[in-house]
Coordinates of C-alpha atoms in Angstrom, one line a residue:
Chain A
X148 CA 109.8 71.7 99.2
X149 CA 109.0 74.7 96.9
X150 CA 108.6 78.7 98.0
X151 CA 108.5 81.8 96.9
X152 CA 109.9 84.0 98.2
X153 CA 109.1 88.4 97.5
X154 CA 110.5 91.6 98.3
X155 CA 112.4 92.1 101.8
X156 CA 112.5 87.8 102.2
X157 CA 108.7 87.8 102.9
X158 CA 107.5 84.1 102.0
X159 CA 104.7 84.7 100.0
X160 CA 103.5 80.6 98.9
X161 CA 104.8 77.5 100.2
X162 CA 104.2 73.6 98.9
X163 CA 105.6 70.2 99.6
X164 CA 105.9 68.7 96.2
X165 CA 107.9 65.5 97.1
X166 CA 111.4 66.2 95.8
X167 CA 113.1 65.5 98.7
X168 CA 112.3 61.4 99.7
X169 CA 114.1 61.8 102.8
X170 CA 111.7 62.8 106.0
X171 CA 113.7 66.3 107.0
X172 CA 110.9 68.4 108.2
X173 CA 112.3 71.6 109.3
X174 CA 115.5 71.4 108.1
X175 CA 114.0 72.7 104.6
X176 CA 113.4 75.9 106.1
X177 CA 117.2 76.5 107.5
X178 CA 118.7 75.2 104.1
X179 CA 116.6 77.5 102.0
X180 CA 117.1 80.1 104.4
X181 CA 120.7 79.8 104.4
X182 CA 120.7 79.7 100.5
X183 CA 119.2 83.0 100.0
X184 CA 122.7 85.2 100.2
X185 CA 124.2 83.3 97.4
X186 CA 120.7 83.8 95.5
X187 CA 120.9 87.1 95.8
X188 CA 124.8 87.6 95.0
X189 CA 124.2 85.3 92.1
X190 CA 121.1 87.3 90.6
X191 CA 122.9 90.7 90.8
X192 CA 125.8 89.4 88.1
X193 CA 123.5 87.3 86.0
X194 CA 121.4 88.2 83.3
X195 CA 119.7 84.8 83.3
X196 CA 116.5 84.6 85.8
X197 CA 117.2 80.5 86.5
X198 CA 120.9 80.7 88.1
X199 CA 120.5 76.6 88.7
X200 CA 121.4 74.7 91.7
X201 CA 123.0 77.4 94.2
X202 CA 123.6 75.3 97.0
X203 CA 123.8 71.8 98.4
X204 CA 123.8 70.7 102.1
X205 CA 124.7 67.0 102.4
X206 CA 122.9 65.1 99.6
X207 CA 119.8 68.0 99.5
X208 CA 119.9 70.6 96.6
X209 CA 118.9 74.1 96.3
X210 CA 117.6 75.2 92.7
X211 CA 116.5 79.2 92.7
X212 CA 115.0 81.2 89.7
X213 CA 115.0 84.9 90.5
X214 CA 112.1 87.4 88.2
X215 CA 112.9 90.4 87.0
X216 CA 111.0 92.1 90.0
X217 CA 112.9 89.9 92.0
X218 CA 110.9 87.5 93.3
X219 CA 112.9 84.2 94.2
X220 CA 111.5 81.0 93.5
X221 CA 113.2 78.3 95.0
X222 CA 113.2 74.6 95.2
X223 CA 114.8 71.8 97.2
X224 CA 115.6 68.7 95.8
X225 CA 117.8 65.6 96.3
X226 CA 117.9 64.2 92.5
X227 CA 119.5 66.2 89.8
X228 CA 117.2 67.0 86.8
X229 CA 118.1 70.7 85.8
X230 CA 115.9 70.5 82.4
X231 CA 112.5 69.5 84.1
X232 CA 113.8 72.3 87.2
X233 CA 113.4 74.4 84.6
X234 CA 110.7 74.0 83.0
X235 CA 109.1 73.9 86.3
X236 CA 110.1 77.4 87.2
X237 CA 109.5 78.3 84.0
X238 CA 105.7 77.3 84.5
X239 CA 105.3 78.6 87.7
X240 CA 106.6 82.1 86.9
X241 CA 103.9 82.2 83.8
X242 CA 101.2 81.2 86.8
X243 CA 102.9 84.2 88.8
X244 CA 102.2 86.8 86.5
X245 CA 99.0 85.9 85.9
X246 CA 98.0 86.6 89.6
X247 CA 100.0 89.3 89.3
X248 CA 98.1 90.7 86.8
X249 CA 94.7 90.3 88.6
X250 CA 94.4 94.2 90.0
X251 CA 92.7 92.9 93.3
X252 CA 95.8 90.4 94.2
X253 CA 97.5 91.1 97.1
X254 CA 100.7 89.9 97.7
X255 CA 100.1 89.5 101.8
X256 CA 97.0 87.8 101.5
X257 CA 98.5 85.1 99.0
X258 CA 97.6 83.2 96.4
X259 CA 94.7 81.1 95.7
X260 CA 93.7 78.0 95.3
X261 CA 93.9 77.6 91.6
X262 CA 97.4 78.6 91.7
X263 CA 98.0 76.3 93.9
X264 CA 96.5 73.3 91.8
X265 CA 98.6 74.7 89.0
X266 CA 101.9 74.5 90.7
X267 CA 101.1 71.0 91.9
X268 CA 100.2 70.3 87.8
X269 CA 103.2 71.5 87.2
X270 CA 105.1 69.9 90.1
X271 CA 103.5 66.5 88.9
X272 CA 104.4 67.7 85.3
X273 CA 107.9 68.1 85.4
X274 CA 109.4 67.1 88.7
X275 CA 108.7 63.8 89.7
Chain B
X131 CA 84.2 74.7 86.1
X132 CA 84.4 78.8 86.3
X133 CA 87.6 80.3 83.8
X134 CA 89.9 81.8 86.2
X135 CA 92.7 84.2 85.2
X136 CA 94.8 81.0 85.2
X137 CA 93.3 80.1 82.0
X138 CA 94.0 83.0 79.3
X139 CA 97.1 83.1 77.8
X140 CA 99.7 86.4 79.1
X141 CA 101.5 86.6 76.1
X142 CA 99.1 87.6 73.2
X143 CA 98.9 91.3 73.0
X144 CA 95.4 93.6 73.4
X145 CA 95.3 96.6 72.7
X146 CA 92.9 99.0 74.6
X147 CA 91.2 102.0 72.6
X148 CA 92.6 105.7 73.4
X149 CA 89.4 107.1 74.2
X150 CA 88.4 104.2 76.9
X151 CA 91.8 104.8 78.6
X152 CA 91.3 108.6 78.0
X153 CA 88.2 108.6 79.6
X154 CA 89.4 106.2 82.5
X155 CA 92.4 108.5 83.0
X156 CA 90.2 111.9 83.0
X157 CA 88.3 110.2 85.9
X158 CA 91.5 109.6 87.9
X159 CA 93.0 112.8 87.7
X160 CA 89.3 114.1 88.5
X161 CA 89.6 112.0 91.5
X162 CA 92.7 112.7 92.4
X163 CA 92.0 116.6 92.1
X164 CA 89.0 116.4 94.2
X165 CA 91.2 115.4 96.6
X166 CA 94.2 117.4 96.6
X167 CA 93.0 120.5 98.0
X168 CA 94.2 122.8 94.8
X169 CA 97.2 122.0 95.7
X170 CA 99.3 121.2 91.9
X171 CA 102.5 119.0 94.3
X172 CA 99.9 116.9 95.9
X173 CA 97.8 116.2 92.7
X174 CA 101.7 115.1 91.2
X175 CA 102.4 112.8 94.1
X176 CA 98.9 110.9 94.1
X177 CA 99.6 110.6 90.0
X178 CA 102.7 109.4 90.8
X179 CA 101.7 106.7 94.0
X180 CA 98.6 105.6 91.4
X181 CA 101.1 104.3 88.5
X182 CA 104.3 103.3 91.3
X183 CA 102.5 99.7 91.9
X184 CA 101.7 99.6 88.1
X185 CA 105.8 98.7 87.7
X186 CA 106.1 96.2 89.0
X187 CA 103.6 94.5 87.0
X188 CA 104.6 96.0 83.7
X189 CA 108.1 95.2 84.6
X190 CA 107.2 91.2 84.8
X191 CA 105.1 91.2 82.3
X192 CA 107.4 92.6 79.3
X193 CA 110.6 90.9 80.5
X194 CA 107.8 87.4 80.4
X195 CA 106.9 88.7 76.6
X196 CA 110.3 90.1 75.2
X197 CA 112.5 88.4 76.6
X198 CA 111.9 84.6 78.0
X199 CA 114.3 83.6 81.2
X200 CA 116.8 86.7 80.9
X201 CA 116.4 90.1 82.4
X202 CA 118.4 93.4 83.0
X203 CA 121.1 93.9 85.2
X204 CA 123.0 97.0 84.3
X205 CA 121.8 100.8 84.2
X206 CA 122.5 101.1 80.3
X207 CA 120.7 97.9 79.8
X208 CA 117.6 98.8 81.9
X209 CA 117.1 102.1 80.3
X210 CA 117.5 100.7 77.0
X211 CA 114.8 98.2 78.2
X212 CA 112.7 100.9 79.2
X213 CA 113.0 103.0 75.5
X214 CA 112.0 100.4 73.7
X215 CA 110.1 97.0 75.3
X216 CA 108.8 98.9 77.4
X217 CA 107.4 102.5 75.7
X218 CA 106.1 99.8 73.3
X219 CA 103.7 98.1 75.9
X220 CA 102.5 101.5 77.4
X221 CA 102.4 102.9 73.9
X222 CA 103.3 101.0 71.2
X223 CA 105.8 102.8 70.0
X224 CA 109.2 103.5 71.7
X225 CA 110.3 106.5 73.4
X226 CA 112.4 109.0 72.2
X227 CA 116.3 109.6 73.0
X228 CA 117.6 109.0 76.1
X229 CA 120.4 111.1 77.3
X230 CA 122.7 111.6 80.4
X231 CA 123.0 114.6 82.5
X232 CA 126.7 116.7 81.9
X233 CA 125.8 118.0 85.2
X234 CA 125.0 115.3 87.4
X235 CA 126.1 111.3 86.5
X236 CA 123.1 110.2 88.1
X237 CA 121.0 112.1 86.0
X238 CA 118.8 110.8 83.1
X239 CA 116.8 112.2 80.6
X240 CA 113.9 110.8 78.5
X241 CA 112.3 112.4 76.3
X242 CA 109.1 111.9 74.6
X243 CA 108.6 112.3 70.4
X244 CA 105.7 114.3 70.7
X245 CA 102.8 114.7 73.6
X246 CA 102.0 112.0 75.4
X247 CA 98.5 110.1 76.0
X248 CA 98.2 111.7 79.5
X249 CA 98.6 115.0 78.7
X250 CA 96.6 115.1 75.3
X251 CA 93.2 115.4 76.4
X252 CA 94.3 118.0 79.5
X253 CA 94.3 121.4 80.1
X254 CA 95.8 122.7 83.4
X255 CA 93.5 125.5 85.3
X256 CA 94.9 128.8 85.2
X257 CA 97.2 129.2 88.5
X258 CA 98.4 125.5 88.0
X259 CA 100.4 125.1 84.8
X260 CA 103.0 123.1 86.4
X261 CA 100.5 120.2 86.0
X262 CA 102.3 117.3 84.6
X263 CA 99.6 114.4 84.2
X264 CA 102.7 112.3 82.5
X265 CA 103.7 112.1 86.7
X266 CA 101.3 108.6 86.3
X267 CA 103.5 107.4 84.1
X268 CA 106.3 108.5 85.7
X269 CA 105.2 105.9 89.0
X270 CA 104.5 103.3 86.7
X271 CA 108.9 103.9 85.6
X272 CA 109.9 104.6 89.5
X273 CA 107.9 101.3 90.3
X274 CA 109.6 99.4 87.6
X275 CA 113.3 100.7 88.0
X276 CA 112.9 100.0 92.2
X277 CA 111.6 96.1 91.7
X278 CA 113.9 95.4 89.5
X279 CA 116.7 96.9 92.5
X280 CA 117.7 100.4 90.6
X281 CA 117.2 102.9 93.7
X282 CA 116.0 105.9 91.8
X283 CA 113.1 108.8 91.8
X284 CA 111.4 109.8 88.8
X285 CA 109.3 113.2 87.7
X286 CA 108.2 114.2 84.6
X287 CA 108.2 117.9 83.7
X288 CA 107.5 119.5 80.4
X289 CA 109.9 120.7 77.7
X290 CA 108.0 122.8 75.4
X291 CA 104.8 120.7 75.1
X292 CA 106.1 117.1 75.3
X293 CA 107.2 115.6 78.1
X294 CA 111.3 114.9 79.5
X295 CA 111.2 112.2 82.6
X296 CA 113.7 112.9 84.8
X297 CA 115.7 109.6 86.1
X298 CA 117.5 110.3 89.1
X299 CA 119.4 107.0 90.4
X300 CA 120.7 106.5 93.7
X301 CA 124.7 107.1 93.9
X302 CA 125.2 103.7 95.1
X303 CA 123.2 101.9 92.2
X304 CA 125.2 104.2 89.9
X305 CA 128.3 102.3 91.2
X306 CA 127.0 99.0 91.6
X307 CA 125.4 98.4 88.8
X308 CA 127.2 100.6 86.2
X309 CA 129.0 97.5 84.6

């Protein structure tokens, strides 16, 4: 489970990428939800934008990579692979300025579909 | 397969030409004039709301270019980022000094070297001197200092016949983030 997450904790994109094997269905949502506080404490003393895995609920961990506009982009994941994470986030964030960039994106209306077939790339790429 | 924006790379530097932005820019404040009723604080604040979402952008982009994975987090930091990264996208070359009110620790100046794009090409009527176009780029630094969390309001006023921004943070970020 992968989101991003913008200013005031609006979601602003949301994709199952298959890190988590386990069938958990909502529970994603509460344990990225309840990881968000310690994001945000974590970001306000660090200079680095990926501050790794910032929580873990049973055998389910949450990775988070905050920009420097302070977008959060977080991941849950059961298997520990902090290089590919990442590169991952790494990659996404590249795809996120891009749209950025566009002068007609709106960040309510979402992204498209080609950056969503980039993320998946990427997913694909580096994740599993 | 259409190209889509996906496909171009965001770190190579373009450069656009003075007088394309110059005649871009003269349109704006045109526009914006049209629309203030002759009215010089209204004419400021649509500058300013035009280059506010502009930060944000700016801001992602340059910490993306300069300075891979890491980004600011303290007020001397930021403002450093700003003078120099920063200036250098808008117009490569980096601002002049910045300084800190004796008055008011909230306070920053920055001041410009000489005059700057926006106000190069543009003459205020008579009756509405206090025209400062730099107020654009004075939303673009207001945008860019509130999405990266720094609470502050930015004008720009003239000094002579460049331009001083004035940075005024919030007290609270002052203590927060004055590490």
């Amino acid at each position: 489970m992968f989101l991003i997450i913008g200013k005031n904790d609006v979601p602003l994109y949301e994709a199952n990428l298959g890190t988590v094997r386990k069938e958990i269905g909502h529970l994603n949502q509460f344990i990225i939800h309840a990881a968000l506080d310690i994001v945000d404490e974590e970001a306000a003393n660090s200079p680095n934008m990926y501050l790794k895995t910032v929580d873990k609920f049973n055998e389910i961990y949450v990775s988070a990579y905050v920009t420097a506009g302070n977008i959060r982009l977080m991941l849950v994941h059961d298997s520990r692979n902090e290089d590919g994470i990442r590169n991952f986030f790494i990659e996404v964030h590249e795809n996120l300025i891009k749209a950025l960039m566009n002068p007609m994106f709106d960040l309510i209306r979402g992204f498209s579909q080609p950056f969503d077939t980039r993320v998946k790339n990427a997913a694909k790429r580096f994740l599993i | 397969m259409k190209k889509s924006i996906y496909d171009r790379p965001v770190k190579t530097k373009r450069e656009v030409s003075k007088s394309a932005f110059n005649f871009l820019f003269s349109e704006i404040v045109q526009y914006s004039q049209s629309r203030s009723n002759r009215d010089a604080q209204i004419l400021t604040n649509q500058l300013e709301e035009l280059g506010y979402p502009l930060g944000l952008k700016f801001l992602e982009l340059t910490c993306l270019r300069e300075k891979s994975s890491t980004k600011e987090h303290t007020i001397i930091n930021m403002l450093r980022f700003i003078r120099d990264p920063f200036w250098r996208t808008l117009f490569n070359k980096p601002a002049g000094d910045i300084e800190q009110s004796t008055v008011d620790d909230c306070m920053f100046m920055i001041y410009e070297d000489e005059p700057s794009l926006c106000n190069q090409f543009s003459s205020a009527p008579r009756g509405q001197e206090r025209i400062n176009c730099s107020a654009f780029v004075a939303g673009i630094i207001e945008g860019l200092l509130n999405a990266s969390g720094f609470a502050a309001r930015v004008t720009a006023h003239f000094s002579n016949d460049s331009t001083v921004f004035l940075v005024k943070f919030a007290p609270e970020t002052i203590k927060n983030r004055n590490v």
